[in-house]
Amino acid sequence: EPWEGHGISLQIHAELPCRRRVIFVLRCSRGQKYLFKAMVAFSLRTFSNKETIEISNVLLCNITKRVSFWFVVTDPSKNQTLPASEVQEAIRMNRNRINNAFFLNDQTLEFLEIPTTLGPPTEPSTPIWIIIFGVVFSLVVVGIVLLIMSGIHKQRRKSKALTETGDVEDKYETVVTIENGIPCDTLDSKEGRINRAFAADGEKLTSL
Amino acid sequence: MEKARPQWSNPLQFVFACISYAVGLGNVWRFPYLCQMYGGGGFLVPYLIMLILEGMPLLYLELAVGQRMRQGSIGAWNMISPYLRGVGIASVVVSFFLSMYYNMINAWSFWYLFHSFQDPLPWSSCSLNSNLMGYDEECDRASSTQYFWYRKTLNISPSIQENGVIQWEQALCLILAWLVVYLCILRGTESTGKVVYVTASLPYCVLIIYLVRGLTLHGAVNGLAYMFTPKLEQLANPKTWISAATQIFFSLGLGFGSLIAFASYNKPSNNCQKHAIIVSLINSSTSIFASIVTFSIYGFKATFNYESCINKVILLLTNTFDLEDGFLTSGNLEEMKTHLASTYPKEYSEVFPQIKNCSLESELDTAVQGTGLSFIVYTEAIKNMEVSQLWSVLYFFMLLMLGIGSMLGNTAAILTPLTDSKAISSRLPKEAISGLICIINCVIGLTFTLESGNYWFDIFNDYAATLSLLLIVLVETIAVCYIYGLRRFENDLQVMTGCKLSWYWKIMWAFVSPLLIISLLIFYLVDYILAGTLTYQAWDATQGHLVTKDYPGFALALIGLLVAASTMCIPLVALGTFIMNRRKRGNTSTIA
């Protein structure tokens, strides 16, 4: 059965024979109690080099409805309980594997008195934001340079065309003012009156 | 031959430019706050009334002036009356101040946008302290999103006196923001006209996506119900009406000269009356739309926090009393608490101090505005959504579009008078003028990347534009109606566009709007005087929250300088023109 688990706590009471208390928030089946005993025994075997520890050396007691219990480990060779610090250390080293065995995590399987060592965050060598910044920055700079260059191009072509057709335009301008007889500044308009026919020609000439 | 004035390729570009400028960050992060503070759904009543009384008329006035005079703000007011050239200059000065600090927001949006491409999001959890046994203290005391904003982004100092060093990451983002703005304004209306299609429409796409996502979030209904239940007693509070008037005023961006600049590139026959109504209606509906989105997100965040709180209490009680799992639920929590208190009084009293009182109302009540809303509250909501990277990218991209759209208007307000003036535009091409403006603003803007930068930012945000704009718009309205002459202006408009001015516009322009602005001015001045010394909110890292501090002398001097620099332009230039005219008349009379 999957453990859903909400929280576990572990308390150490010096008087009671059971020295470690674990709380699971689910119905603790016999199979899972066995698994827990096996995990504790495995931790002690690998990390404390106590090769002779058996599952029968791990004792669970005071199992409550809340699925919490106390446990203690006996040393087979010396026939007394192992010190708390040693068991604590072994479990702390093997915490991840114990969690995974029950599909729980540090929040849902809690051993009292064994603080979780929070995993260090994975930091990539170059922060990701700099990479994206670099990409956007280069795109914008390229865009600016392209726009400026095309602007300069257009200016050069316009000024070349103007110098070529400049004399023709001047003749037209003087013809207009003389023929009409009305000097431009007396016309009351802030934008100036545009003579449609010549304005159209003017545009044609400069657009080269 | 006279060089033709650049024009918008079609009237739609003009409308989009105005929308892009008017719909900005204020619609997203100020209006929902006001709505929440001043009566929820009931706030819409004063808001819409103020829209009709001052929003639409003043917007139409500015657009009409720009389209009629076909010049930027300085030239336009010069034509109305040479004594009033100072109004145009004041507009340019205020726009200059605004563009200095506003682009910093875009820099922050870039920063958050670039950081959204990480899994998990950097603000979703606290970083660890040095011995990896717990979380960083400051982060623990505050929240992870607050920590990311105040420490990782701003690296804020405890007070405005301690300036610290320039944060190079923020400086880079600021430079990028200015490069993007330069790219958009480089070619004048030719480039701006195309960019505003994007900056005006993209935020709406994102808002619609967020609306659909927001409404389907668990707990969104709580937020919406909280916002829209009208608390009609707030209508009796004068602050409600004043806030509505101020919000309409600043939301439309009146008085900066941007609207005059945009309208000056119109064809004279353009129907700007229709456009004024369209733009103001779209601006207000966007505010309401954005607040629906914001409040569904609020509701989600509040419900999430409330349920986490309840779960923590359930866990605490279950552990303490060794109850079976599932025994305590959020439904029976209250009665079980009383039952446990009576059955095990001793243990219950021991654990009682740790039981938090979870309340959905208090979670919803956290009303935040401004940068705090976007960079702290919204990020907190986003980190709890599925696929949070996508939502984060969308959100900050939208903020960026809104911010850049407003920046385009601000820079247009500065550039148009400069390119209009023959003295400058004959010597430098407009690319160089825009580049110069961007560089100057960027260099000054580096002040906001200091460790105390956010405090300087708040000074500019609160004081650079508020009082001056009210004065500028007041003088504008009086100038058009009484100095230029309402009848003369009406005739000009009729000749130009063919629209006849209805009595609504005339009454608003001549009486109602000026009176409203005068009352707003009086309120602001009284408020400043009554407040005594001005205060600011400083971040206290040791406590993990904001504390109120007084502004030191040099900060107060800067505030005075900001306000004076723009408002004094009007009388000083009028005086200067008067003196120059007297001298000219004196010269001609002596000659004659």
Short mmCIF file of N, CA and C in Angstrom, two decimals, chain A residues 4 6-9 21 23 25-27 64-66 68 92 110 115-121 128-130 132-133 136-137 140-141 143-144 146-148 150-152 154 158 169 173 190-192 202-203, chain B residues 1-3 68-70 79 110-111 113-115 117-119 127-128 131-135 168-170 172-173 175-176 178-180 182-183 186-187 190-191 268 315 318-319 322-326 429 431:
data_model
loop_
_atom_site.label_atom_id
_atom_site.label_comp_id
_atom_site.label_asym_id
_atom_site.label_seq_id
_atom_site.Cartn_x
_atom_site.Cartn_y
_atom_site.Cartn_z
N GLU A 4 0.80 7.58 2.43
CA GLU A 4 0.61 8.98 2.06
C GLU A 4 1.30 9.88 3.04
N HIS A 6 1.57 12.30 6.53
CA HIS A 6 1.56 13.75 6.70
C HIS A 6 2.71 14.19 7.55
N GLY A 7 2.94 13.51 8.61
CA GLY A 7 4.04 13.99 9.44
C GLY A 7 4.45 12.92 10.40
N ILE A 8 5.68 13.02 10.78
CA ILE A 8 6.16 12.04 11.74
C ILE A 8 6.95 12.78 12.76
N SER A 9 6.98 12.28 13.91
CA SER A 9 7.83 12.92 14.88
C SER A 9 8.51 11.85 15.70
N ARG A 21 11.41 7.25 18.30
CA ARG A 21 9.98 7.21 17.98
C ARG A 21 9.76 7.72 16.56
N ILE A 23 6.75 8.32 13.61
CA ILE A 23 5.30 8.37 13.42
C ILE A 23 4.99 8.35 11.93
N VAL A 25 1.71 8.39 9.27
CA VAL A 25 0.32 8.78 9.37
C VAL A 25 -0.58 7.81 8.63
N LEU A 26 -0.31 6.58 8.68
CA LEU A 26 -1.18 5.66 7.96
C LEU A 26 -1.27 4.38 8.76
N ARG A 27 -2.17 3.57 8.32
CA ARG A 27 -2.22 2.25 8.96
C ARG A 27 -0.92 1.53 8.66
N THR A 64 1.03 3.54 18.03
CA THR A 64 -0.26 4.20 18.25
C THR A 64 -1.11 4.16 16.99
N LYS A 65 -2.35 4.55 17.17
CA LYS A 65 -3.27 4.61 16.03
C LYS A 65 -2.76 5.60 15.00
N ARG A 66 -2.02 6.59 15.46
CA ARG A 66 -1.52 7.66 14.62
C ARG A 66 -0.35 7.17 13.76
N SER A 68 2.55 6.03 14.83
CA SER A 68 3.86 6.45 15.29
C SER A 68 4.35 5.37 16.24
N ARG A 92 20.63 9.03 9.48
CA ARG A 92 20.78 10.31 8.78
C ARG A 92 21.52 10.11 7.47
N GLU A 110 9.13 11.64 9.34
CA GLU A 110 9.98 12.46 10.18
C GLU A 110 10.54 11.63 11.32
N PRO A 115 17.59 16.15 12.35
CA PRO A 115 17.18 17.24 11.46
C PRO A 115 17.55 16.90 10.02
N THR A 116 16.72 17.34 9.14
CA THR A 116 16.98 17.06 7.73
C THR A 116 18.11 17.95 7.25
N THR A 117 19.00 17.34 6.53
CA THR A 117 20.02 18.14 5.85
C THR A 117 19.44 18.50 4.50
N LEU A 118 19.20 19.78 4.32
CA LEU A 118 18.57 20.19 3.08
C LEU A 118 19.56 20.07 1.94
N GLY A 119 19.12 19.49 0.84
CA GLY A 119 20.02 19.31 -0.29
C GLY A 119 20.43 20.64 -0.87
N PRO A 120 21.69 20.78 -1.23
CA PRO A 120 22.12 22.06 -1.81
C PRO A 120 21.46 22.25 -3.17
N PRO A 121 21.08 23.47 -3.47
CA PRO A 121 20.42 23.70 -4.76
C PRO A 121 21.43 23.53 -5.89
N ILE A 128 21.43 30.96 -15.86
CA ILE A 128 20.65 30.90 -17.10
C ILE A 128 20.28 32.28 -17.58
N TRP A 129 20.02 33.19 -16.62
CA TRP A 129 19.50 34.48 -17.05
C TRP A 129 20.50 35.24 -17.89
N ILE A 130 21.77 35.04 -17.65
CA ILE A 130 22.79 35.76 -18.42
C ILE A 130 22.76 35.29 -19.87
N ILE A 132 20.16 34.14 -21.60
CA ILE A 132 19.01 34.73 -22.29
C ILE A 132 19.22 36.22 -22.48
N PHE A 133 19.80 36.88 -21.46
CA PHE A 133 20.10 38.30 -21.57
C PHE A 133 21.00 38.54 -22.77
N VAL A 136 19.07 38.26 -26.12
CA VAL A 136 18.18 39.39 -26.40
C VAL A 136 19.00 40.64 -26.70
N PHE A 137 20.08 40.84 -25.91
CA PHE A 137 20.93 42.01 -26.07
C PHE A 137 21.50 42.06 -27.49
N VAL A 140 18.90 42.93 -30.13
CA VAL A 140 18.51 44.34 -30.14
C VAL A 140 19.60 45.19 -30.78
N VAL A 141 20.86 44.92 -30.42
CA VAL A 141 21.96 45.70 -30.97
C VAL A 141 22.03 45.52 -32.49
N GLY A 143 19.56 44.79 -34.45
CA GLY A 143 18.43 45.52 -35.01
C GLY A 143 18.72 47.01 -35.13
N ILE A 144 19.32 47.58 -34.07
CA ILE A 144 19.62 49.01 -34.09
C ILE A 144 20.61 49.33 -35.20
N LEU A 146 21.25 47.69 -37.93
CA LEU A 146 20.61 47.55 -39.24
C LEU A 146 19.77 48.78 -39.57
N LEU A 147 18.97 49.22 -38.60
CA LEU A 147 18.09 50.37 -38.86
C LEU A 147 18.91 51.62 -39.16
N ILE A 148 19.97 51.83 -38.37
CA ILE A 148 20.79 53.03 -38.59
C ILE A 148 21.44 52.98 -39.96
N SER A 150 20.45 51.37 -42.67
CA SER A 150 19.51 51.58 -43.76
C SER A 150 19.07 53.04 -43.80
N GLY A 151 19.04 53.70 -42.63
CA GLY A 151 18.72 55.12 -42.62
C GLY A 151 19.78 55.94 -43.33
N ILE A 152 21.05 55.63 -43.06
CA ILE A 152 22.15 56.35 -43.70
C ILE A 152 22.12 56.11 -45.20
N LYS A 154 19.51 55.49 -47.10
CA LYS A 154 18.41 56.27 -47.68
C LYS A 154 18.79 57.73 -47.81
N LYS A 158 18.98 59.89 -51.22
CA LYS A 158 18.13 61.07 -51.36
C LYS A 158 18.96 62.28 -51.73
N GLU A 169 14.15 71.57 -60.37
CA GLU A 169 13.15 71.94 -59.37
C GLU A 169 13.11 73.44 -59.16
N GLU A 173 9.97 76.10 -59.34
CA GLU A 173 9.55 76.91 -58.18
C GLU A 173 9.39 78.36 -58.58
N LYS A 190 -0.62 77.80 -41.94
CA LYS A 190 0.59 77.42 -41.22
C LYS A 190 1.31 76.28 -41.93
N GLU A 191 0.55 75.53 -42.71
CA GLU A 191 1.21 74.41 -43.39
C GLU A 191 1.66 74.81 -44.78
N GLY A 192 1.10 75.85 -45.29
CA GLY A 192 1.42 76.22 -46.68
C GLY A 192 0.46 75.55 -47.62
N GLY A 202 7.03 66.53 -57.60
CA GLY A 202 8.16 66.61 -56.67
C GLY A 202 8.43 65.25 -56.03
N GLU A 203 7.35 64.58 -55.60
CA GLU A 203 7.54 63.28 -54.94
C GLU A 203 8.18 62.28 -55.89
N MET B 1 11.92 73.15 -50.86
CA MET B 1 10.60 72.64 -50.54
C MET B 1 10.54 72.25 -49.08
N GLU B 2 9.42 72.51 -48.47
CA GLU B 2 9.29 72.21 -47.05
C GLU B 2 9.21 70.71 -46.84
N LYS B 3 9.95 70.22 -45.85
CA LYS B 3 9.95 68.78 -45.57
C LYS B 3 8.61 68.44 -44.94
N ARG B 68 -4.61 70.12 -34.28
CA ARG B 68 -4.82 71.42 -34.87
C ARG B 68 -3.50 72.13 -35.10
N MET B 69 -2.63 72.10 -34.09
CA MET B 69 -1.40 72.87 -34.18
C MET B 69 -0.30 72.14 -34.94
N ARG B 70 -0.41 70.82 -35.07
CA ARG B 70 0.54 70.01 -35.82
C ARG B 70 1.97 70.24 -35.37
N MET B 79 1.85 78.48 -30.18
CA MET B 79 0.88 79.01 -31.13
C MET B 79 -0.37 79.52 -30.42
N PHE B 110 12.48 42.83 -17.26
CA PHE B 110 13.44 42.00 -17.98
C PHE B 110 14.12 41.02 -17.04
N TRP B 111 14.53 41.52 -15.87
CA TRP B 111 15.22 40.68 -14.90
C TRP B 111 14.36 39.47 -14.52
N LEU B 113 11.78 38.35 -16.16
CA LEU B 113 11.51 37.55 -17.35
C LEU B 113 12.65 36.56 -17.59
N PHE B 114 13.90 37.05 -17.51
CA PHE B 114 15.02 36.17 -17.76
C PHE B 114 15.12 35.09 -16.70
N HIS B 115 14.71 35.43 -15.47
CA HIS B 115 14.79 34.43 -14.41
C HIS B 115 13.64 33.45 -14.45
N PHE B 117 13.01 31.43 -16.74
CA PHE B 117 13.29 30.24 -17.54
C PHE B 117 13.99 29.17 -16.73
N GLN B 118 13.88 29.25 -15.41
CA GLN B 118 14.53 28.25 -14.57
C GLN B 118 13.52 27.33 -13.93
N ASP B 119 13.94 26.11 -13.68
CA ASP B 119 13.08 25.19 -12.94
C ASP B 119 13.83 24.73 -11.71
N SER B 127 16.56 30.24 -0.22
CA SER B 127 17.89 29.65 -0.34
C SER B 127 18.34 29.20 1.04
N LEU B 128 19.32 28.32 1.05
CA LEU B 128 19.75 27.74 2.32
C LEU B 128 20.80 28.62 2.97
N ASN B 131 25.19 26.63 6.74
CA ASN B 131 25.47 25.26 7.16
C ASN B 131 24.43 24.27 6.64
N LEU B 132 23.62 24.71 5.69
CA LEU B 132 22.68 23.84 4.99
C LEU B 132 21.68 23.16 5.92
N MET B 133 21.51 23.70 7.14
CA MET B 133 20.58 23.06 8.04
C MET B 133 19.24 23.76 8.06
N GLY B 134 19.19 24.93 7.53
CA GLY B 134 17.93 25.69 7.56
C GLY B 134 17.96 26.72 6.46
N TYR B 135 16.95 27.55 6.46
CA TYR B 135 16.86 28.56 5.44
C TYR B 135 17.54 29.84 5.89
N TRP B 168 25.44 45.61 -10.79
CA TRP B 168 25.74 45.52 -12.21
C TRP B 168 24.66 44.76 -12.98
N GLU B 169 23.98 43.79 -12.28
CA GLU B 169 22.94 43.05 -13.00
C GLU B 169 21.79 43.96 -13.38
N GLN B 170 21.40 44.83 -12.43
CA GLN B 170 20.31 45.77 -12.72
C GLN B 170 20.73 46.78 -13.76
N LEU B 172 22.80 46.31 -16.19
CA LEU B 172 22.73 45.65 -17.51
C LEU B 172 21.30 45.63 -18.02
N CYS B 173 20.38 45.28 -17.14
CA CYS B 173 18.98 45.22 -17.57
C CYS B 173 18.47 46.59 -17.97
N ILE B 175 20.30 49.06 -19.20
CA ILE B 175 20.88 49.39 -20.51
C ILE B 175 20.10 48.67 -21.61
N LEU B 176 19.77 47.41 -21.37
CA LEU B 176 19.00 46.67 -22.37
C LEU B 176 17.65 47.32 -22.61
N TRP B 178 16.84 50.44 -22.27
CA TRP B 178 17.00 51.66 -23.08
C TRP B 178 17.33 51.34 -24.53
N LEU B 179 18.08 50.26 -24.75
CA LEU B 179 18.37 49.88 -26.14
C LEU B 179 17.08 49.49 -26.86
N VAL B 180 16.22 48.76 -26.15
CA VAL B 180 14.96 48.36 -26.78
C VAL B 180 14.12 49.59 -27.11
N TYR B 182 15.22 52.59 -27.67
CA TYR B 182 15.87 53.29 -28.78
C TYR B 182 15.53 52.61 -30.10
N LEU B 183 15.55 51.27 -30.10
CA LEU B 183 15.21 50.54 -31.32
C LEU B 183 13.82 50.91 -31.81
N LEU B 186 13.76 54.90 -32.95
CA LEU B 186 14.85 55.29 -33.83
C LEU B 186 14.37 56.02 -35.08
N ARG B 187 13.35 55.48 -35.70
CA ARG B 187 12.92 56.04 -36.97
C ARG B 187 11.69 56.92 -36.85
N GLU B 190 7.67 56.16 -38.23
CA GLU B 190 7.77 55.02 -39.14
C GLU B 190 7.97 53.73 -38.36
N SER B 191 8.88 53.77 -37.37
CA SER B 191 9.10 52.57 -36.59
C SER B 191 8.10 52.46 -35.46
N PRO B 268 -5.05 66.35 -40.78
CA PRO B 268 -5.94 67.33 -40.13
C PRO B 268 -7.40 66.90 -40.12
N LEU B 315 -2.33 19.28 11.23
CA LEU B 315 -1.14 18.45 11.47
C LEU B 315 -0.67 18.59 12.91
N THR B 318 -3.10 16.79 15.17
CA THR B 318 -3.02 15.34 15.00
C THR B 318 -1.77 14.79 15.66
N ASN B 319 -0.65 15.49 15.50
CA ASN B 319 0.59 15.02 16.12
C ASN B 319 0.51 15.09 17.62
N ASP B 322 -2.12 12.47 18.90
CA ASP B 322 -2.03 11.12 18.35
C ASP B 322 -3.33 10.66 17.75
N LEU B 323 -3.98 11.51 17.03
CA LEU B 323 -5.25 11.13 16.41
C LEU B 323 -4.99 10.39 15.11
N GLU B 324 -6.03 9.73 14.66
CA GLU B 324 -5.90 9.02 13.39
C GLU B 324 -5.89 10.03 12.26
N ASP B 325 -5.19 9.67 11.22
CA ASP B 325 -5.15 10.59 10.08
C ASP B 325 -6.52 10.68 9.41
N GLY B 326 -6.89 11.85 9.00
CA GLY B 326 -8.19 12.02 8.39
C GLY B 326 -9.28 12.26 9.40
N PRO B 429 20.66 64.67 -37.08
CA PRO B 429 19.57 63.84 -37.57
C PRO B 429 18.78 63.27 -36.39
N GLU B 431 17.94 60.36 -35.58
CA GLU B 431 18.51 59.20 -34.90
C GLU B 431 19.47 59.62 -33.81
#
